[in-house]
Tab-separated table of C-alpha atoms in Angstrom:
chain	number	residue	atom	x	y	z
V	1	MET	CA	24.055	-16.240	-21.719
V	2	GLY	CA	22.679	-13.003	-22.518
V	3	GLU	CA	21.231	-14.478	-26.021
V	4	ARG	CA	19.775	-17.549	-23.990
V	5	LEU	CA	17.752	-14.772	-21.493
V	6	LEU	CA	16.927	-12.794	-24.435
V	7	ARG	CA	15.109	-15.748	-25.685
V	8	THR	CA	13.137	-16.536	-22.156
V	9	LEU	CA	12.168	-12.639	-21.728
V	10	THR	CA	10.802	-12.476	-25.034
V	11	ALA	CA	8.830	-16.133	-25.745
V	12	PRO	CA	5.688	-15.130	-27.003
V	13	ARG	CA	2.650	-16.270	-24.302
V	14	ASP	CA	-1.265	-15.507	-24.760
V	15	ILE	CA	-1.852	-11.911	-24.269
V	16	ALA	CA	-5.156	-13.212	-22.624
V	17	ALA	CA	-4.409	-13.010	-18.980
V	18	LEU	CA	-2.435	-9.462	-19.211
V	19	ALA	CA	-5.672	-8.262	-21.109
V	20	VAL	CA	-8.037	-10.160	-18.911
V	21	PHE	CA	-5.570	-7.884	-16.252
V	22	ARG	CA	-5.800	-4.899	-17.825
V	23	MET	CA	-9.823	-4.636	-17.577
V	24	LEU	CA	-10.147	-6.196	-14.154
V	25	ILE	CA	-7.294	-2.640	-12.634
V	26	GLY	CA	-9.271	-0.218	-14.562
V	27	ALA	CA	-12.840	-1.497	-13.987
V	28	LEU	CA	-11.709	-1.722	-10.149
V	29	MET	CA	-10.241	2.093	-9.891
V	30	CYS	CA	-12.853	3.308	-11.145
V	31	VAL	CA	-15.689	2.249	-9.076
V	32	GLY	CA	-13.387	3.143	-6.094
V	33	ALA	CA	-13.076	6.805	-7.358
V	34	LEU	CA	-16.825	7.126	-8.013
V	35	ARG	CA	-16.598	5.090	-4.616
V	36	PHE	CA	-14.796	7.900	-3.447
V	37	MET	CA	-16.785	11.183	-4.505
V	38	ARG	CA	-20.090	9.512	-3.318
V	39	ASN	CA	-19.098	8.380	0.268
V	40	GLY	CA	-17.935	12.256	1.002
V	41	TRP	CA	-14.421	11.528	0.876
V	42	ILE	CA	-13.394	14.478	-0.999
V	43	GLU	CA	-14.824	16.536	1.126
V	44	ARG	CA	-13.440	14.999	5.136
V	45	LEU	CA	-10.219	14.548	3.912
V	46	TYR	CA	-9.055	17.095	1.910
V	47	VAL	CA	-11.794	20.058	1.651
V	48	GLU	CA	-12.405	19.939	5.644
V	49	PRO	CA	-8.711	19.849	6.586
V	50	THR	CA	-6.573	23.244	6.595
V	51	PHE	CA	-3.338	22.027	6.892
V	52	HIS	CA	-2.250	18.745	4.673
V	53	PHE	CA	1.094	17.085	6.025
V	54	LYS	CA	3.484	16.220	2.728
V	55	TYR	CA	5.456	13.603	2.234
V	56	TRP	CA	9.149	14.219	2.151
V	57	GLY	CA	10.309	15.628	-0.765
V	58	PHE	CA	7.024	16.555	-1.904
V	59	GLY	CA	6.083	20.100	-0.437
V	60	TRP	CA	5.026	20.906	-3.555
V	61	VAL	CA	2.142	19.038	-3.810
V	62	GLN	CA	-1.183	20.961	-3.669
V	63	VAL	CA	-4.266	20.357	-2.994
V	64	PRO	CA	-6.560	21.661	-4.942
V	65	GLY	CA	-9.956	23.502	-4.414
V	66	GLU	CA	-13.541	21.446	-3.797
V	67	THR	CA	-13.816	21.946	-8.022
V	68	GLY	CA	-10.564	21.295	-8.620
V	69	LEU	CA	-10.703	17.746	-6.541
V	70	TYR	CA	-13.723	16.636	-8.122
V	71	LEU	CA	-12.227	17.315	-11.868
V	72	LEU	CA	-9.028	15.292	-10.151
V	73	TYR	CA	-10.865	12.441	-9.209
V	74	ALA	CA	-13.520	12.323	-12.199
V	75	GLY	CA	-10.697	12.064	-13.834
V	76	ILE	CA	-9.246	9.331	-12.648
V	77	ALA	CA	-12.431	7.016	-12.504
V	78	PHE	CA	-12.386	8.444	-16.440
V	79	THR	CA	-8.544	7.407	-17.603
V	80	ALA	CA	-9.357	3.774	-15.378
V	81	PHE	CA	-12.099	3.110	-16.920
V	82	MET	CA	-10.346	4.098	-20.897
V	83	VAL	CA	-8.472	1.434	-19.653
V	84	ALA	CA	-10.423	-1.100	-18.816
V	85	ILE	CA	-11.926	-0.808	-22.650
V	86	GLY	CA	-8.485	-0.362	-23.484
V	87	ALA	CA	-9.383	3.088	-25.256
V	88	LEU	CA	-6.199	5.693	-26.185
V	89	TYR	CA	-4.468	2.706	-23.612
V	90	ARG	CA	-1.513	4.646	-23.834
V	91	VAL	CA	-2.402	7.746	-23.207
V	92	ALA	CA	-4.829	6.925	-20.362
V	93	ILE	CA	-2.647	4.712	-18.254
V	94	ILE	CA	0.383	7.326	-18.327
V	95	ALA	CA	-2.515	10.055	-17.775
V	96	PHE	CA	-4.274	7.789	-14.932
V	97	TRP	CA	-0.427	6.984	-13.526
V	98	CYS	CA	-0.004	10.442	-12.903
V	99	LEU	CA	-3.742	11.483	-11.220
V	100	PHE	CA	-4.341	8.925	-9.091
V	101	THR	CA	-0.240	9.571	-7.703
V	102	TYR	CA	-0.725	12.319	-7.227
V	103	ALA	CA	-4.509	12.319	-6.113
V	104	GLU	CA	-1.816	9.543	-2.936
V	105	LEU	CA	0.574	12.604	-2.687
V	106	MET	CA	-1.085	15.621	-1.874
V	107	ASP	CA	-2.056	13.784	2.361
V	108	VAL	CA	0.242	11.567	3.848
V	109	THR	CA	-2.126	10.366	6.492
V	110	THR	CA	-4.734	8.964	3.770
V	111	TYR	CA	-1.042	6.643	2.939
V	112	LEU	CA	-2.712	3.349	2.140
V	113	ASN	CA	0.087	0.552	1.358
V	114	HIS	CA	-2.404	-0.918	-1.332
V	115	TYR	CA	-2.403	2.023	-2.886
V	116	TYR	CA	1.100	2.983	-3.427
V	117	PHE	CA	0.548	-0.788	-5.518
V	118	ILE	CA	-1.412	0.675	-7.636
V	119	SER	CA	0.295	2.873	-8.459
V	120	LEU	CA	3.402	0.685	-8.882
V	121	LEU	CA	1.957	-1.435	-11.108
V	122	THR	CA	-0.865	1.196	-13.499
V	123	LEU	CA	3.347	2.355	-13.496
V	124	ILE	CA	4.698	-0.927	-15.252
V	125	LEU	CA	1.356	-1.135	-17.243
V	126	CYS	CA	2.626	2.106	-19.137
V	127	PHE	CA	4.929	0.194	-21.137
V	128	LEU	CA	2.815	-3.017	-21.460
V	129	SER	CA	0.559	-4.285	-24.519
V	130	PRO	CA	-2.383	-5.798	-22.717
V	131	HIS	CA	-4.006	-3.868	-24.885
V	132	ARG	CA	-3.014	-4.848	-28.221
V	133	ALA	CA	-5.945	-7.700	-27.367
V	134	TRP	CA	-9.836	-7.863	-26.049
V	135	SER	CA	-9.866	-3.557	-26.344
V	136	VAL	CA	-11.426	-0.641	-28.419
V	137	ASP	CA	-8.135	-0.126	-29.303
V	138	ALA	CA	-7.314	-2.685	-31.158
V	139	TRP	CA	-10.728	-3.367	-32.917
V	140	LEU	CA	-10.266	-0.336	-34.502
V	141	ARG	CA	-6.459	-0.332	-35.754
V	142	PRO	CA	-5.917	-3.918	-36.753
V	143	LYS	CA	-2.323	-3.200	-37.415
V	144	LEU	CA	-2.396	-2.769	-34.046
V	145	ARG	CA	-3.502	-6.952	-32.696
V	146	ALA	CA	-1.303	-9.078	-30.850
V	147	MET	CA	-1.593	-13.250	-29.407
V	148	THR	CA	1.263	-13.137	-27.994
V	149	LEU	CA	2.658	-10.266	-25.895
V	150	PRO	CA	6.761	-11.045	-24.576
V	151	ALA	CA	7.204	-13.162	-21.716
V	152	TRP	CA	9.070	-10.360	-19.871
V	153	GLN	CA	5.331	-8.410	-19.309
V	154	THR	CA	4.333	-10.726	-16.768
V	155	TYR	CA	7.741	-11.523	-15.565
V	156	TRP	CA	7.343	-7.875	-14.311
V	157	LEU	CA	4.363	-7.956	-13.101
V	158	ARG	CA	5.494	-11.177	-11.028
V	159	PHE	CA	8.271	-9.629	-9.882
V	160	GLN	CA	6.054	-6.555	-8.111
V	161	VAL	CA	3.148	-8.525	-6.859
V	162	GLY	CA	5.311	-11.365	-5.326
V	163	LEU	CA	8.544	-8.425	-3.499
V	164	LEU	CA	4.709	-7.112	-1.842
V	165	TYR	CA	3.857	-10.742	-0.246
V	166	PHE	CA	8.252	-11.833	0.542
V	167	TYR	CA	8.197	-8.216	2.622
V	168	ALA	CA	4.352	-8.575	3.818
V	169	GLY	CA	6.006	-11.919	5.592
V	170	TRP	CA	8.818	-11.766	6.800
V	171	ALA	CA	7.333	-8.179	8.287
V	172	LYS	CA	5.828	-9.945	10.709
V	173	PHE	CA	8.236	-11.743	11.876
V	174	GLU	CA	9.286	-10.410	15.059
V	175	PRO	CA	7.982	-10.547	18.696
V	176	ASP	CA	4.624	-9.092	18.505
V	177	TRP	CA	3.080	-11.151	15.591
V	178	LEU	CA	4.599	-14.353	16.359
V	179	LEU	CA	4.489	-14.043	20.156
V	180	HIS	CA	1.872	-11.966	21.350
V	181	ALA	CA	-0.466	-12.449	19.174
V	182	GLN	CA	-0.060	-7.954	18.067
V	183	PRO	CA	-2.367	-6.210	17.243
V	184	LEU	CA	-5.145	-8.762	16.401
V	185	ASN	CA	-5.585	-9.443	19.335
V	186	ILE	CA	-6.986	-5.927	20.067
V	187	TRP	CA	-8.510	-5.949	16.557
V	188	LEU	CA	-10.421	-9.025	16.568
V	189	PRO	CA	-13.128	-9.243	19.873
V	190	PRO	CA	-14.453	-6.304	18.747
V	191	HIS	CA	-15.868	-8.676	16.305
V	192	SER	CA	-17.042	-11.052	18.262
V	193	GLY	CA	-21.016	-10.438	16.734
V	194	LEU	CA	-20.233	-11.542	13.706
V	195	PRO	CA	-21.794	-14.717	13.173
V	196	LEU	CA	-20.754	-18.377	12.654
V	197	LEU	CA	-16.949	-17.323	13.638
V	198	GLY	CA	-17.617	-14.496	15.740
V	199	PRO	CA	-17.436	-16.096	19.095
V	200	LEU	CA	-14.441	-17.637	18.181
V	201	LEU	CA	-12.350	-14.437	17.895
V	202	GLU	CA	-12.508	-13.956	21.289
V	203	PHE	CA	-10.090	-16.637	22.483
V	204	SER	CA	-6.672	-15.583	22.743
V	205	TRP	CA	-5.895	-18.792	21.107
V	206	VAL	CA	-7.795	-17.756	18.327
V	207	HIS	CA	-5.155	-14.277	17.690
V	208	TYR	CA	-2.370	-16.727	17.988
V	209	ALA	CA	-3.499	-18.935	15.445
V	210	PHE	CA	-4.168	-16.268	13.177
V	211	SER	CA	-1.647	-14.765	13.107
V	212	TRP	CA	1.127	-17.046	12.952
V	213	PHE	CA	-1.498	-17.803	9.751
V	214	ALA	CA	-0.845	-14.560	8.334
V	215	PHE	CA	2.751	-14.900	8.647
V	216	MET	CA	3.393	-18.300	6.251
V	217	PHE	CA	0.512	-17.292	4.026
V	218	ASP	CA	2.517	-14.338	2.613
V	219	VAL	CA	5.614	-15.919	2.981
V	220	THR	CA	5.010	-19.397	0.652
V	221	ILE	CA	1.760	-18.036	-1.147
V	222	ILE	CA	3.902	-16.764	-3.680
V	223	GLY	CA	5.716	-20.271	-4.547
V	224	PHE	CA	3.011	-21.800	-4.469
V	225	MET	CA	0.943	-19.852	-6.277
V	226	LEU	CA	4.519	-20.327	-8.998
V	227	TRP	CA	3.836	-24.162	-8.952
V	228	ARG	CA	1.394	-25.619	-11.507
V	229	ARG	CA	0.530	-28.585	-9.526
V	230	THR	CA	-0.358	-26.158	-6.364
V	231	ARG	CA	-2.080	-23.002	-8.141
V	232	LEU	CA	-5.554	-23.869	-8.013
V	233	LEU	CA	-5.608	-24.425	-3.781
V	234	ALA	CA	-3.201	-21.543	-3.157
V	235	PHE	CA	-5.533	-19.254	-5.024
V	236	ALA	CA	-8.542	-20.293	-3.180
V	237	VAL	CA	-6.780	-19.598	-0.353
V	238	ILE	CA	-5.945	-16.350	-0.909
V	239	LEU	CA	-10.153	-16.215	-1.901
V	240	VAL	CA	-10.644	-17.557	1.846
V	241	PHE	CA	-7.150	-14.937	3.547
V	242	HIS	CA	-8.622	-12.298	1.283
V	243	TRP	CA	-12.155	-12.529	2.231
V	244	PHE	CA	-11.510	-11.928	6.597
V	245	THR	CA	-9.365	-9.218	5.878
V	246	HIS	CA	-12.645	-8.122	3.316
V	247	LEU	CA	-14.354	-9.446	7.534
V	248	PHE	CA	-12.370	-8.156	10.028
V	249	PHE	CA	-11.097	-5.199	8.473
V	250	ASN	CA	-12.378	-1.643	6.854
V	251	ILE	CA	-9.319	-1.804	4.060
V	252	GLY	CA	-11.968	-1.053	0.605
V	253	LEU	CA	-10.072	-2.533	-1.953
V	254	PHE	CA	-7.272	-3.566	-0.710
V	255	PRO	CA	-8.394	-7.682	-0.912
V	256	PHE	CA	-9.608	-7.053	-4.740
V	257	ILE	CA	-6.428	-5.771	-5.506
V	258	MET	CA	-4.371	-8.253	-4.363
V	259	VAL	CA	-7.338	-11.280	-5.250
V	260	PHE	CA	-6.661	-9.812	-8.941
V	261	ALA	CA	-2.677	-9.101	-8.843
V	262	VAL	CA	-1.996	-12.583	-7.657
V	263	LEU	CA	-4.272	-13.522	-11.557
V	264	VAL	CA	-0.440	-13.079	-12.869
V	265	PHE	CA	0.557	-16.170	-11.691
V	266	PHE	CA	-1.519	-18.223	-13.469
V	267	ASP	CA	-1.103	-19.995	-17.344
V	268	ALA	CA	-1.558	-16.751	-19.551
V	269	ASP	CA	-4.321	-18.716	-21.397
V	270	TRP	CA	-6.627	-19.026	-18.708
V	271	PRO	CA	-9.762	-16.998	-19.664
V	272	ARG	CA	-9.482	-18.947	-22.664
V	273	THR	CA	-9.269	-22.061	-20.701
V	274	LEU	CA	-11.929	-20.356	-18.617
V	275	LEU	CA	-14.059	-19.222	-22.019
V	276	ALA	CA	-14.177	-22.911	-23.222
V	277	ARG	CA	-15.259	-24.915	-20.230
V	278	LEU	CA	-18.301	-21.910	-20.136
V	279	ARG	CA	-18.945	-22.244	-23.536
V	280	LEU	CA	-18.048	-19.165	-24.640
V	281	PRO	CA	-16.584	-18.453	-28.134
V	282	SER	CA	-12.996	-16.812	-27.401
V	283	PRO	CA	-10.261	-16.103	-30.503
V	284	ALA	CA	-7.478	-19.143	-29.795
V	285	PRO	CA	-4.098	-17.775	-30.175
V	286	ALA	CA	-2.168	-17.171	-33.240
V	287	ALA	CA	0.646	-19.953	-33.372
V	288	VAL	CA	3.260	-19.594	-31.630
V	289	ALA	CA	5.922	-18.294	-33.590
V	290	ASN	CA	9.595	-20.328	-33.505
V	291	VAL	CA	11.724	-17.119	-32.621
V	292	GLY	CA	14.609	-19.552	-33.041
V	293	ALA	CA	13.536	-19.579	-37.248
V	294	ALA	CA	13.417	-16.447	-37.646
V	295	GLY	CA	16.437	-15.532	-35.927
V	296	ALA	CA	17.369	-15.151	-32.529
V	297	PRO	CA	16.684	-11.692	-30.884
V	298	ARG	CA	19.391	-9.467	-30.284
V	299	TRP	CA	20.484	-7.287	-28.013
V	300	SER	CA	20.100	-4.469	-29.407
V	301	PRO	CA	20.760	-0.531	-27.518
V	302	LEU	CA	17.232	0.258	-27.352
V	303	ALA	CA	16.138	-3.191	-26.208
V	304	THR	CA	19.890	-2.967	-23.487
V	305	THR	CA	19.025	0.457	-22.385
V	306	PHE	CA	14.993	-0.806	-21.314
V	307	ALA	CA	16.355	-3.774	-19.098
V	308	LEU	CA	18.464	-2.192	-17.309
V	309	MET	CA	16.087	0.486	-16.457
V	310	VAL	CA	14.183	-2.284	-15.670
V	311	LEU	CA	16.681	-4.023	-13.867
V	312	VAL	CA	17.227	-0.757	-11.675
V	313	PHE	CA	13.340	-0.118	-11.545
V	314	SER	CA	13.318	-3.183	-9.567
V	315	MET	CA	16.145	-3.445	-7.966
V	316	ILE	CA	15.169	0.278	-5.750
V	317	GLN	CA	11.941	-1.974	-5.249
V	318	PHE	CA	14.002	-4.857	-3.848
V	319	VAL	CA	16.380	-2.189	-1.303
V	320	LEU	CA	13.856	0.153	-0.638
V	321	PRO	CA	11.791	-1.148	1.457
V	322	LEU	CA	15.388	-2.082	3.418
V	323	ARG	CA	16.395	0.909	5.169
V	324	GLN	CA	14.244	0.551	8.125
V	325	TRP	CA	17.709	-1.941	9.163
V	326	TRP	CA	19.642	1.501	9.143
V	327	TYR	CA	17.912	2.734	12.259
V	328	PRO	CA	18.115	1.448	15.729
V	329	GLY	CA	14.838	0.623	17.705
V	330	THR	CA	11.939	-0.682	15.744
V	331	VAL	CA	10.670	0.587	12.236
V	332	ILE	CA	6.457	0.228	14.123
V	333	TRP	CA	7.851	2.365	17.053
V	334	HIS	CA	10.091	4.996	14.939
V	335	GLU	CA	8.643	5.305	11.834
V	336	GLN	CA	11.593	5.486	9.687
V	337	GLY	CA	11.705	3.336	6.868
V	338	MET	CA	7.797	2.184	7.391
V	339	ARG	CA	5.962	3.579	4.759
V	340	PHE	CA	6.357	2.373	0.974
V	341	SER	CA	8.197	-1.271	2.573
V	342	TRP	CA	4.981	-2.902	2.638
V	343	ARG	CA	4.410	-3.534	6.673
V	344	VAL	CA	1.065	-4.084	6.258
V	345	MET	CA	-1.054	-3.593	10.039
V	346	LEU	CA	1.383	-4.627	12.481
V	347	ARG	CA	1.043	-1.905	14.813
V	348	GLU	CA	-1.975	-0.397	17.055
V	349	LYS	CA	-0.846	2.957	18.130
V	350	SER	CA	-2.994	5.599	19.938
V	351	GLY	CA	-1.946	8.770	21.530
V	352	VAL	CA	-2.006	12.039	22.849
V	353	LEU	CA	-0.224	15.531	21.982
V	354	GLU	CA	0.100	18.825	22.370
V	355	TYR	CA	2.520	21.083	21.672
V	356	ARG	CA	4.531	23.328	24.082
V	357	VAL	CA	5.392	26.722	21.906
V	358	VAL	CA	7.730	29.508	23.953
V	359	THR	CA	6.352	32.768	22.120
V	360	ALA	CA	9.913	35.732	21.540
V	361	ASP	CA	8.115	37.309	24.753
V	362	GLY	CA	8.936	34.704	27.005
V	363	ARG	CA	6.282	33.110	27.197
V	364	THR	CA	4.791	29.608	27.185
V	365	ARG	CA	1.288	28.424	25.281
V	366	LEU	CA	-0.229	24.542	25.127
V	367	VAL	CA	-1.840	23.868	21.592
V	368	PHE	CA	-3.671	20.665	20.451
V	369	PRO	CA	-3.557	19.883	17.070
V	370	ARG	CA	-7.403	19.887	17.318
V	371	ASP	CA	-6.969	22.976	16.331
V	372	TYR	CA	-5.419	22.698	13.164
V	373	LEU	CA	-6.420	19.246	12.140
V	374	THR	CA	-9.362	17.113	11.589
V	375	GLU	CA	-10.042	14.544	14.559
V	376	GLN	CA	-9.523	11.987	10.945
V	377	GLN	CA	-5.985	13.185	10.491
V	378	TYR	CA	-5.161	14.254	14.654
V	379	ARG	CA	-5.422	10.112	14.798
V	380	GLU	CA	-3.894	8.974	12.379
V	381	MET	CA	-0.223	11.556	13.499
V	382	ALA	CA	-0.282	11.830	16.748
V	383	GLY	CA	2.216	8.365	17.017
V	384	GLN	CA	3.685	9.279	13.571
V	385	PRO	CA	7.141	11.171	14.259
V	386	ASP	CA	7.663	12.693	11.731
V	387	LEU	CA	4.009	13.734	11.141
V	388	ILE	CA	4.293	15.466	14.388
V	389	LEU	CA	7.468	17.280	13.419
V	390	GLN	CA	5.543	18.259	10.359
V	391	LEU	CA	2.486	20.302	12.260
V	392	ALA	CA	5.592	21.245	14.891
V	393	HIS	CA	6.813	23.389	12.653
V	394	HIS	CA	3.750	24.328	10.532
V	395	ILE	CA	2.826	25.701	14.978
V	396	ARG	CA	6.825	27.762	14.664
V	397	ASP	CA	5.051	29.818	10.525
V	398	ASP	CA	1.342	30.440	12.474
V	399	PHE	CA	2.905	31.938	14.951
V	400	ASP	CA	5.411	33.870	13.299
V	401	ALA	CA	3.170	35.361	10.732
V	402	ARG	CA	0.641	36.374	13.778
V	403	GLY	CA	3.745	38.104	15.210
V	404	LEU	CA	4.669	36.070	17.393
V	405	GLY	CA	8.093	34.621	16.878
V	406	PRO	CA	10.241	33.368	16.598
V	407	VAL	CA	9.424	30.880	18.969
V	408	GLN	CA	10.377	27.896	20.071
V	409	VAL	CA	7.810	24.608	19.927
V	410	TYR	CA	8.038	21.271	21.934
V	411	ALA	CA	5.501	17.780	21.863
V	412	ASP	CA	4.765	16.092	25.025
V	413	SER	CA	3.320	13.193	23.577
V	414	GLN	CA	2.486	10.540	25.238
V	415	VAL	CA	2.035	6.335	22.822
V	416	SER	CA	1.031	3.407	23.504
V	417	LEU	CA	2.033	0.580	21.164
V	418	ASN	CA	0.090	-2.423	20.455
V	419	GLY	CA	-1.954	-2.053	23.904
V	420	ARG	CA	0.922	-1.062	26.120
V	421	ALA	CA	1.360	1.436	28.882
V	422	ALA	CA	2.032	4.755	26.837
V	423	GLN	CA	4.931	6.591	26.999
V	424	ARG	CA	6.824	8.944	26.099
V	425	MET	CA	7.471	9.038	21.737
V	426	ILE	CA	9.229	12.960	21.343
V	427	ASP	CA	11.871	14.318	23.496
V	428	PRO	CA	10.277	17.298	25.660
V	429	ALA	CA	13.216	18.916	25.580
V	430	VAL	CA	14.174	19.580	21.842
V	431	ASP	CA	12.833	22.549	19.936
V	432	LEU	CA	10.921	20.474	17.556
V	433	ALA	CA	11.322	24.243	15.298
V	434	HIS	CA	14.629	24.194	14.248
V	435	VAL	CA	14.970	20.223	13.859
V	436	GLU	CA	14.635	19.749	9.747
V	437	ASP	CA	13.143	16.288	9.013
V	438	GLY	CA	15.094	14.437	7.051
V	439	LEU	CA	17.025	10.137	6.149
V	440	ALA	CA	19.170	10.665	8.855
V	441	ARG	CA	18.480	8.990	12.657
V	442	ALA	CA	15.861	11.438	14.278
V	443	GLU	CA	17.810	11.446	17.507
V	444	TRP	CA	14.748	13.540	18.938
V	445	ILE	CA	12.516	9.941	18.742
V	446	LEU	CA	12.903	8.433	22.099
V	447	PRO	CA	13.179	4.609	22.558
V	448	ALA	CA	10.115	2.119	21.474
V	449	PRO	CA	8.608	0.880	24.855
V	450	GLU	CA	10.682	-2.077	25.989
V	451	GLY	CA	8.920	-5.427	27.823
V	452	PRO	CA	6.192	-7.552	25.840
V	453	PRO	CA	2.607	-6.490	25.196
V	454	PRO	CA	0.075	-6.902	26.973
V	455	LEU	CA	-2.022	-10.408	26.095
V	456	HIS	CA	-5.900	-9.044	26.577
V	457	ARG	CA	-8.910	-11.587	27.967
V	458	PRO	CA	-12.312	-10.757	26.594
V	459	LEU	CA	-14.038	-8.663	29.529
V	460	ARG	CA	-17.628	-11.186	30.820
V	461	LEU	CA	-20.316	-9.028	31.551
V	462	ALA	CA	-22.480	-10.882	34.388
V	463	VAL	CA	-26.463	-10.438	35.140
V	464	THR	CA	-27.170	-10.929	38.853
V	465	PRO	CA	-30.611	-11.774	39.866
């Protein structure tokens, strides 16, 4: 069985699809980094804030100065361009992954699922060889050229893409999304001014229809992409779905990343087929090697070690999103296990927050988050308990540095979840200055609100004569 598995994994497949995938991801990330700099997001997200939220375990990641930030994003754009054209590919993709991942770790409030997805995809690309065709490297080094790659390279990418859809779909299998159409009931009506479709977005049945469609789409679409007979139709549905996400939600590169990602489910020679239909030249792949005639592949120590590494990586990716089940309550409230689990756009939170700081002389002072944060940071952190805790620690350290400590820090937070009435999220009696963040259940987070969220109906304005 081991030899049969190895033959399956090493079966030669046309390199064309992965070469195009490399070009598309590289070009998209290059454009994305340039867009990030042009739109002033470096200043808004990293230069203007005086405090940055850290990921648990990554407190060592620091935000460089403004010049360093521009050099960082210029490096991301340059290495992404090198990946796209396949120049010094191995060095370029490793450098891109390091720079991009570092940038994403600089502040938790900028976390986006699709940027995490890009970090994973490009990490996988570090171990693949899509630069052996249609690249500068292959042009300059004829010995590098290849017309096929082993099948495992495509399977690994397919697994990662499929896992995202799998968890994104089943994350929607919960009451707020399916039974109460939240948060789409909140998000869609403001788009009622769009031509043609806009007026429909005010109706509750449309919100339910979109909720159920998104759930069914996520849990089934990969199956349809794997089946050749339904693949083209499924891809058309993907294009429509992500056109809507682009239309309704300001989520940047997300639709493009997701459309490019599913291309790995097409046949490995799809770019050559497309070029042939367009009557454009394309070098035909070499004859598929007869692996059996050349001698069956063997599990060498190196191949076995690498296969085990890929297996461990894949198991971690499979298990990581499940960690939310270790914590009681709903993850969209307490957020323990929320990040890195493909729970995409499942909750609408808004909140108000202030801290009570009891100084060493017994006086109580009110501290407002905006004294330390930008508006963008405040909007992101007000509904996330671990970030509320981080800012409490920063306030503690600030008071200590000013000679007012040791202090006690208490949070008064009111948070609305998916349109429900706001209620306390943090136990106001717990001194957060002495609470450490970690993987254990956070006892200082109060239970989620009970009862279903309300269904908001559109306001009708009437003009009376």
